[in-house]
Coordinates of C-alpha atoms in Angstrom, one line a residue:
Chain G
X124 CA 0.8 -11.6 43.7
X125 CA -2.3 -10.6 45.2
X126 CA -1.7 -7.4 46.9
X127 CA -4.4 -4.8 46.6
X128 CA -4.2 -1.1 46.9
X129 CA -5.1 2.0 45.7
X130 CA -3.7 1.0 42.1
X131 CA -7.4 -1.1 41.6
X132 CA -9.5 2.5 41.9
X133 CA -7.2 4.4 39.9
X134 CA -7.4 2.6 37.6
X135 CA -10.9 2.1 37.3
X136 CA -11.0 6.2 37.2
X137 CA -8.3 5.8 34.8
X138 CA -10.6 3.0 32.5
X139 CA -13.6 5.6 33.1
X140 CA -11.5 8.9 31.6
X141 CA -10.3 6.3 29.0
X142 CA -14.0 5.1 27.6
X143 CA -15.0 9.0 28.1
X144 CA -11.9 10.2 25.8
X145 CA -12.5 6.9 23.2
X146 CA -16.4 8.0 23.1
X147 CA -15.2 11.6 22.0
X148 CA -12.0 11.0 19.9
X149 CA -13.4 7.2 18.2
X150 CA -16.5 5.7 19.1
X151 CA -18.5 9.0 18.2
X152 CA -17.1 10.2 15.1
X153 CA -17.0 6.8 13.3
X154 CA -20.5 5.6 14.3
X155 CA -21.5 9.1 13.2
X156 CA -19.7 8.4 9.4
X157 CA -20.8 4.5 9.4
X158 CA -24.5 5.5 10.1
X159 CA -23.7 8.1 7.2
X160 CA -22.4 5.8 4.6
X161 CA -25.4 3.0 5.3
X162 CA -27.6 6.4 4.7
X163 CA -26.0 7.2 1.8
X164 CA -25.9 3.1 0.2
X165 CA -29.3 3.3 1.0
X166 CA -30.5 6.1 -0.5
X167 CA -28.1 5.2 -3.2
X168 CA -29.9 1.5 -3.5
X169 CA -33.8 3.0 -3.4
X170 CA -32.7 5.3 -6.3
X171 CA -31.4 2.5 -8.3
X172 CA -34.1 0.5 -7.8
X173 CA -36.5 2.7 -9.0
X174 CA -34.5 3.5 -12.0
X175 CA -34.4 -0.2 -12.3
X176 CA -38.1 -0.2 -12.8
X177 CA -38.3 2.5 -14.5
X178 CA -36.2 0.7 -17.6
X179 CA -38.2 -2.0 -16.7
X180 CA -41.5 -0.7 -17.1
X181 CA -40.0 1.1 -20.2
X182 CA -38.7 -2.8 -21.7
X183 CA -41.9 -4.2 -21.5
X184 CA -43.9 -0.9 -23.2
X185 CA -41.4 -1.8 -26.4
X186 CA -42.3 -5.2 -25.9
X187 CA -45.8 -4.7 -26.3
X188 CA -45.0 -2.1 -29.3
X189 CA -43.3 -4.7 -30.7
X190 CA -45.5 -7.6 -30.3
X191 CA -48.3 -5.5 -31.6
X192 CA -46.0 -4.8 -34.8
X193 CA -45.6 -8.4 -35.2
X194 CA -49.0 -9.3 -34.9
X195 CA -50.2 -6.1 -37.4
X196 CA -47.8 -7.3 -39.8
X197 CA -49.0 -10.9 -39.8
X198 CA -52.1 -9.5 -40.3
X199 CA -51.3 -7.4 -43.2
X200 CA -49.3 -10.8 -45.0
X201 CA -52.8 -13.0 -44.2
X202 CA -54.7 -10.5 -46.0
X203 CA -52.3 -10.2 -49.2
X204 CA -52.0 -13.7 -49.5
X205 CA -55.8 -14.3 -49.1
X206 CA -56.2 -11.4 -51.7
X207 CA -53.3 -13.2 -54.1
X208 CA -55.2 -16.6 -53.4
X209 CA -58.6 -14.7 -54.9
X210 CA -56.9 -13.1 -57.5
X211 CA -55.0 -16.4 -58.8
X212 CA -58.5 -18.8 -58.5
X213 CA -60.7 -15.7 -60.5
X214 CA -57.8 -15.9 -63.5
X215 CA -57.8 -19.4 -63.3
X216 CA -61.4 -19.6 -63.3
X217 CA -61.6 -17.0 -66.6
X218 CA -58.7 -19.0 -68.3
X219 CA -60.7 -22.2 -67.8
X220 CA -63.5 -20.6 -69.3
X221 CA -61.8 -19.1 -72.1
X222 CA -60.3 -22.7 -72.7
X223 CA -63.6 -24.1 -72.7
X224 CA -65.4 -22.0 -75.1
X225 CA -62.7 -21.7 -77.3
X226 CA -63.0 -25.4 -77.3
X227 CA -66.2 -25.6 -77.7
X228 CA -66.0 -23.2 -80.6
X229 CA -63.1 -25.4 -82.2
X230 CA -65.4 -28.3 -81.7
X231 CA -68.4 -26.5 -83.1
X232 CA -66.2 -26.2 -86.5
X233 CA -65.0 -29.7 -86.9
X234 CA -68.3 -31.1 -86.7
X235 CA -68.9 -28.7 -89.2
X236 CA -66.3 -29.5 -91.4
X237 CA -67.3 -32.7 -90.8
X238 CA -70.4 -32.9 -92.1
X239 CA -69.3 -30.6 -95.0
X240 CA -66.6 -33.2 -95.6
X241 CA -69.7 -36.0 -95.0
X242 CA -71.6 -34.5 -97.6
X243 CA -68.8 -34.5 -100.3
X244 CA -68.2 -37.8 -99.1
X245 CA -71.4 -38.9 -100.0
X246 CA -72.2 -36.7 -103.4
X247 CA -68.3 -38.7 -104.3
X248 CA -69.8 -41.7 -103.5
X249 CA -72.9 -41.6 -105.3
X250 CA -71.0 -40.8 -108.8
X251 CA -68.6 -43.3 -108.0
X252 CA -71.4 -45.7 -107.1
X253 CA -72.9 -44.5 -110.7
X254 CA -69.7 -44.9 -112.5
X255 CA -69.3 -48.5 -111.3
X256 CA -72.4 -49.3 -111.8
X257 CA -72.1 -47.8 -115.5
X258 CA -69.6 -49.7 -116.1
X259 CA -70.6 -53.0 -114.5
X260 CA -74.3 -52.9 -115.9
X261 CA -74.9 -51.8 -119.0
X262 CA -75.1 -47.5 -119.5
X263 CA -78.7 -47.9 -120.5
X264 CA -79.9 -49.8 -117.9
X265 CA -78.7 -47.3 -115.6
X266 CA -81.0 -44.0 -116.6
Chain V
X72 CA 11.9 -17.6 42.3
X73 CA 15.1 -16.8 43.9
X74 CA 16.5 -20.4 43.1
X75 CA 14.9 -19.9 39.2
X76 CA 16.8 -16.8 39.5
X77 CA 19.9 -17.7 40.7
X78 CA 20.3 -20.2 37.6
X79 CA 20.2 -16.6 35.0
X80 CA 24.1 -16.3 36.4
X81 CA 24.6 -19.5 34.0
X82 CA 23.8 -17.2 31.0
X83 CA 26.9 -14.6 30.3
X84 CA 23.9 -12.0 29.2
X85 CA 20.6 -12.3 30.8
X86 CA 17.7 -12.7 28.8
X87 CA 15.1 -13.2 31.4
X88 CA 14.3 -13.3 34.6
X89 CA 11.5 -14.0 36.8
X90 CA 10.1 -11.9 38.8
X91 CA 6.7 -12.2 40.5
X92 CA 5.0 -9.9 43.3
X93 CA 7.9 -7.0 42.5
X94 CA 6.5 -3.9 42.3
X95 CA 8.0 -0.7 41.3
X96 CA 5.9 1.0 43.9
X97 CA 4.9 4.7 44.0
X98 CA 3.6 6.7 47.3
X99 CA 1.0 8.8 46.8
X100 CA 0.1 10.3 50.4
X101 CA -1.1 7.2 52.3
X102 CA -1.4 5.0 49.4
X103 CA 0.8 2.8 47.4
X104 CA 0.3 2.4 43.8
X105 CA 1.9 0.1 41.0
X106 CA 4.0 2.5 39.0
X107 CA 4.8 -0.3 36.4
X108 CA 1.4 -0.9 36.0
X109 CA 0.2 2.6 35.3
X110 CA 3.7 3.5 33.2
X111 CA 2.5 0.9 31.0
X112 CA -1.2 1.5 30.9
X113 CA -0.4 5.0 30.0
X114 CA 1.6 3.8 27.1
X115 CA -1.6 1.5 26.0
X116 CA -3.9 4.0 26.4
X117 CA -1.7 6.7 24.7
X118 CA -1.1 4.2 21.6
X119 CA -5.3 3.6 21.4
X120 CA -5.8 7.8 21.3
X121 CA -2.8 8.7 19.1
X122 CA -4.6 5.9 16.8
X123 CA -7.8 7.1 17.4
X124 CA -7.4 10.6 16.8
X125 CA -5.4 9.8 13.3
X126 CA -8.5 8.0 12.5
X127 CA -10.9 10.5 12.9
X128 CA -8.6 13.7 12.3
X129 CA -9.5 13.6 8.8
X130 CA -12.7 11.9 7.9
X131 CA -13.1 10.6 4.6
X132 CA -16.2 9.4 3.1
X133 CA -14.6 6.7 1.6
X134 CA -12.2 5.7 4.1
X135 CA -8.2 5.2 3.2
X136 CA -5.5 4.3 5.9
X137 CA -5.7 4.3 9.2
X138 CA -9.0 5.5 9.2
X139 CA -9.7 2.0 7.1
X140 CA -8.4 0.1 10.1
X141 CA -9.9 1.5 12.8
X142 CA -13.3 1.4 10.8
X143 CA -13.0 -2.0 10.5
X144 CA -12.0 -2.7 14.3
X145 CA -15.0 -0.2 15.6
X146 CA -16.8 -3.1 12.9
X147 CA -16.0 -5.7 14.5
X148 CA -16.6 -4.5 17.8
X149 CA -20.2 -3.0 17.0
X150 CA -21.2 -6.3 15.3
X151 CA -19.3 -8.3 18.7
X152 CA -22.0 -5.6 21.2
X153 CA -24.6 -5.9 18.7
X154 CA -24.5 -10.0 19.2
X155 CA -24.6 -9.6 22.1
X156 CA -26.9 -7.0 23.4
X157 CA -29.3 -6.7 20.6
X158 CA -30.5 -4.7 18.2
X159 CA -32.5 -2.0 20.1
X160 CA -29.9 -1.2 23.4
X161 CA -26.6 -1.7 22.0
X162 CA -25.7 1.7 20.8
X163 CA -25.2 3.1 24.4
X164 CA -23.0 0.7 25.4
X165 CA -20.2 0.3 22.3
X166 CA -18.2 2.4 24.0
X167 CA -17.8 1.2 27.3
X168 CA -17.1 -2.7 26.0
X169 CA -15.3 -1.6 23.3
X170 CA -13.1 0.5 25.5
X171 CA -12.5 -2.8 27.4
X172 CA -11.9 -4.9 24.6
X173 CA -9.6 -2.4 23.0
X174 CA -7.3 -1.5 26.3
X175 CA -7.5 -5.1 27.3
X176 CA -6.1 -7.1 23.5
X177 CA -3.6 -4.3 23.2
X178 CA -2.4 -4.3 27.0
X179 CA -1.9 -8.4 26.5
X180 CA -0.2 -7.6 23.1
X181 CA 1.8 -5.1 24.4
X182 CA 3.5 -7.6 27.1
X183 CA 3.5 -10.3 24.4
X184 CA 5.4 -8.3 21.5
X185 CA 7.1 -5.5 23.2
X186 CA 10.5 -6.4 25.4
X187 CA 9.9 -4.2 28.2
X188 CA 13.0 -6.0 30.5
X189 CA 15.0 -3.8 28.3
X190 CA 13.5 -0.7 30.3
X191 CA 15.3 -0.4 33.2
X192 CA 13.0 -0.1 36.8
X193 CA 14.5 1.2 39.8
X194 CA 12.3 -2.8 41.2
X195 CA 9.2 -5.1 39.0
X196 CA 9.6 -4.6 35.7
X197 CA 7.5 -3.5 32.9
X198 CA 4.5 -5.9 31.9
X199 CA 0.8 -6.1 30.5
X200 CA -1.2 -3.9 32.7
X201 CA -3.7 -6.8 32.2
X202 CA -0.8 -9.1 34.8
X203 CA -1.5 -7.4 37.8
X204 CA -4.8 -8.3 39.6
X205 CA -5.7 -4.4 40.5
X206 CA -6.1 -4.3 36.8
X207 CA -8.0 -6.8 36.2
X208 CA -10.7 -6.7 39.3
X209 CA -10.8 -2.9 38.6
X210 CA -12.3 -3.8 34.9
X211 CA -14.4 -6.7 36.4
X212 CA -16.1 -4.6 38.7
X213 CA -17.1 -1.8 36.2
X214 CA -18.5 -4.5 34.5
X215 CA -20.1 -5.6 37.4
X216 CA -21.3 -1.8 38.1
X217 CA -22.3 -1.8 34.3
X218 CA -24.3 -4.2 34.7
X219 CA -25.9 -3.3 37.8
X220 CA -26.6 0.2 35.9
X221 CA -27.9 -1.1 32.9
X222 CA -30.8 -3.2 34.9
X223 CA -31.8 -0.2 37.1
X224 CA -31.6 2.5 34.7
X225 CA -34.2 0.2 32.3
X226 CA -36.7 -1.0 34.9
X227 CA -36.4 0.7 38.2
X228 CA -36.0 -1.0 41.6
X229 CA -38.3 -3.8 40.2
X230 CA -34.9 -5.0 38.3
X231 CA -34.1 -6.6 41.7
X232 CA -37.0 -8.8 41.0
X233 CA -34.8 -10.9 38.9
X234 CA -33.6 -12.8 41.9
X235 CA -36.7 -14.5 43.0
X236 CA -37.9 -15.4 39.6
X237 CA -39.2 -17.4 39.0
X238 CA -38.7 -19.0 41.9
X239 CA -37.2 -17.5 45.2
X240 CA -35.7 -20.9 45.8
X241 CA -33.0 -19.5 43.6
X242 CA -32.5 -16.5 45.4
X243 CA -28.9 -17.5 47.2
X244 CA -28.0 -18.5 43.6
X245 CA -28.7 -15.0 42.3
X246 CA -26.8 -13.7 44.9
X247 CA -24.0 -15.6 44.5
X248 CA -23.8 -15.0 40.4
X249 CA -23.3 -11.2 41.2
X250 CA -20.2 -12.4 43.5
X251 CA -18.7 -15.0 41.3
X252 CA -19.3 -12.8 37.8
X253 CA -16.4 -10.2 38.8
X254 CA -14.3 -13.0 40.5
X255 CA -14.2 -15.2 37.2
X256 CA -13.4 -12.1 34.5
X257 CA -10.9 -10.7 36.8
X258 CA -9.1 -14.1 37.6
X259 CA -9.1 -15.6 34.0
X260 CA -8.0 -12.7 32.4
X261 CA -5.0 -12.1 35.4
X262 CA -3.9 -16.2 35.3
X263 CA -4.1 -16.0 31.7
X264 CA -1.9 -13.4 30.9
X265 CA 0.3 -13.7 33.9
X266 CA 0.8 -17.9 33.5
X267 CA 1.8 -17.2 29.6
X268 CA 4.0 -14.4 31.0
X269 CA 5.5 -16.7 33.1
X270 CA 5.5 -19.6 30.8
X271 CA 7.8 -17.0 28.2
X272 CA 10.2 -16.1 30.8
X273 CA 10.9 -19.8 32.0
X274 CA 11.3 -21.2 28.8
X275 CA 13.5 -18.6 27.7
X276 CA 15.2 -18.7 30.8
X277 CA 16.1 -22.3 30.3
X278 CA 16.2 -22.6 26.1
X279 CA 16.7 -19.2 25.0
X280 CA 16.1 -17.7 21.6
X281 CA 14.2 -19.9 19.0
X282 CA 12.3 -22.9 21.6
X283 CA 9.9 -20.2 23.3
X284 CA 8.9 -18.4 19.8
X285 CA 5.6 -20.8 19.2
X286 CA 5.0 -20.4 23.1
X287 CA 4.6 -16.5 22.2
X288 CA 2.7 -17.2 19.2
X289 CA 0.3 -19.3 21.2
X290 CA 0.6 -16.5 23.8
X291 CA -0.3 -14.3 21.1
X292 CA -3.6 -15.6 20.7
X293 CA -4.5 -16.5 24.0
X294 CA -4.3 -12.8 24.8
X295 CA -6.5 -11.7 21.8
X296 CA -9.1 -14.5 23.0
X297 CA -9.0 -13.2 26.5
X298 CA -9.7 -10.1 25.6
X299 CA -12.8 -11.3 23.2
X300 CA -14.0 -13.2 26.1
X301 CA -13.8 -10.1 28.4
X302 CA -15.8 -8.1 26.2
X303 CA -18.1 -10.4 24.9
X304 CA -18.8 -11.6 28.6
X305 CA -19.5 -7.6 29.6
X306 CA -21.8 -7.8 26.9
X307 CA -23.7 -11.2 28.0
X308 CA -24.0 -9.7 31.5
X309 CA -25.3 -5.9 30.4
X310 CA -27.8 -8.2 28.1
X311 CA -29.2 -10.2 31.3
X312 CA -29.6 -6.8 33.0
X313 CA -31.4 -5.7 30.2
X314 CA -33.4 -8.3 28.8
X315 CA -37.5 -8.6 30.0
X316 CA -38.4 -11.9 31.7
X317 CA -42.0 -10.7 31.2
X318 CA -42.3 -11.3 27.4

């Protein structure tokens, strides 16, 4: 079983010329096309990534665009309600004062008429006062 | 084994036999080689270029196919040297564990899956390269070497510092790791494969057919861990070489 002879240096020679073919034939080409492809993923990855950023960068510019929009437009509401607000108190505030004068004006003539009516009042009671007195008292007495 | 062997004459067609320390030995001037061994390393190492090149003969981009696969196991094995060695150093030495891991996980499959008793050897029989021990020490001691080279290529002589610190108390210690680091990857990964080898071929010597099949399955992934454990070993020991006690 363990007889030694020139078979153990042959072979070695032989495993040698083996690794030396291998290294041409497999071991060479291969690594050569692995190391290739990790290039090439590599590259392939950097590129992306900057694109990446790129659309990135780009999302966040329409982002701002947009936020800037929103805000602008808020802006531009606030002011036409504020301007509706002013518009709505000034005609209020004229209507009121139309109101009142008209009111006062309506007031002005019913004391008016009142005192017109007043003075009728009182010219009708003084001949009615007459007249019953005329007839109560004699007509004479009464001149 | 000739008594264990004797018994396959009970079987009307043998399945199995055992056969342990047969070679099918070739003479090459002087020397005697393991012709089994190297008949079936040449078909593992033919199967990992055939696969290789059909990976690579047409390189996609995005990768389809075969190329898929073997992406995915030169993956795993970059990420398994990468553990282990580190960031900075481990790109010179993917190839050489990988290599290991690679000829060792499809040397134990190939003796796990593939029936080689039906080849017919003139003696031994056709097995995991990974069974016989010349295998095993020969990739234990280019680890060993690998190791040895890694530490003196990266700081000079003074790597050999690394035995007396940081205490020269430890020095026979030190000594003895670079001795016993060889002897324990070769051995487990030869017992390993050779004992589930030889656990296969008694069971279905004595139950064949359906009993052994969740032996094999086990033996399936003892042989895939062995060869993880090889490689990622490799790597722990290139990393001691490597790494700076001085931080």
């Amino acid at each position: 079983m363990f007889d030694f002879d020139a078979t153990l240096p042959l072979m070695a020679v032989q495993f040698l010329l083996l690794t030396a073919l291998l290294n041409a034939v497999f071991y060479k080409p291969l690594m050569k096309v692995l190391d290739e492809r990790e290039d090439y993923l590599r590259s392939g990855d950097t590129g992306s990534k900057d694109k990446l950023a790129k659309a990135e960068s780009i999302v966040k510019e329409y982002e701002r665009q947009i936020a800037q929009a929103r805000r602008e437009s808020q802006d531009l509401i606030q002011k036409a309600q504020a301007e509706a607000k002013e518009i709505t108190t000034t005609k209020i505030a004229t209507a009121q004062q139309e109101v009142q004068s008209q009111r006062e004006a309506a007031t002005q003539e019913i004391e008016q008429q009142k005192a017109a009516a007043f003075a009728t009042l009182e010219q009708q009671v003084d001949s009615l006062s007459r007249q019953i007195l005329e007839k109560i008292l004699d007509p004479e007495l009464v001149k | 084994m000739e008594i264990l062997g004797a018994l396959t004459f009970l079987n009307t067609y043998t399945l199995a036999e055992l056969e342990v320390g047969e070679h099918f030995l070739w003479k090459i001037g002087n020397f005697t080689v393991h012709g089994q061994v190297f008949l079936n390393s040449w078909i593992v190492i033919g199967l990992l270029v055939i696969a290789s090149l059909a990976a690579t003969r047409n390189i996609q981009k995005i990768p389809s196919g075969i190329q898929n696969f073997m992406e995915f196991v030169l993956e795993f094995i970059r990420d398994l040297v990468r553990n282990q060695i580190g960031e900075k150093e481990y790109r010179d030495w993917v190839p050489f564990i990988g290599t290991l891991f690679l000829f060792i996980f499809v040397s134990n499959w190939s003796g796990a899956l593939v029936p080689w008793k039906l080849v017919e050897l003139p003696s031994g029989e056709l097995a995991a390269p990974t069974n016989d021990i010349n295998t095993t020490v020969a990739l234990a001691l280019l680890t060993s070497l690998a190791y040895f080279y890694a530490g003196l290529k990266k700081k000079g002589l003074s790597y050999f510092k690394h035995y007396i610190e940081p205490t020269p108390v430890l020095l026979p210690i030190a000594i003895l790791e670079d001795f016993t680091k060889p002897l324990s990857l070769s051995f487990r990964l030869f017992g390993n494969i050779l004992a589930d080898e030889l656990v296969v071929a008694v069971l279905v010597l004595l139950v064949p057919l359906f009993i052994p099949l969740p032996v094999m399955a086990l033996g399936l992934f003892t042989s895939a861990i062995q060869a993880l454990v090889f490689a990622t070993l490799a790597g722990a020991y290139i990393h001691e070489a490597l790494v700076d006690h001085h931080d």
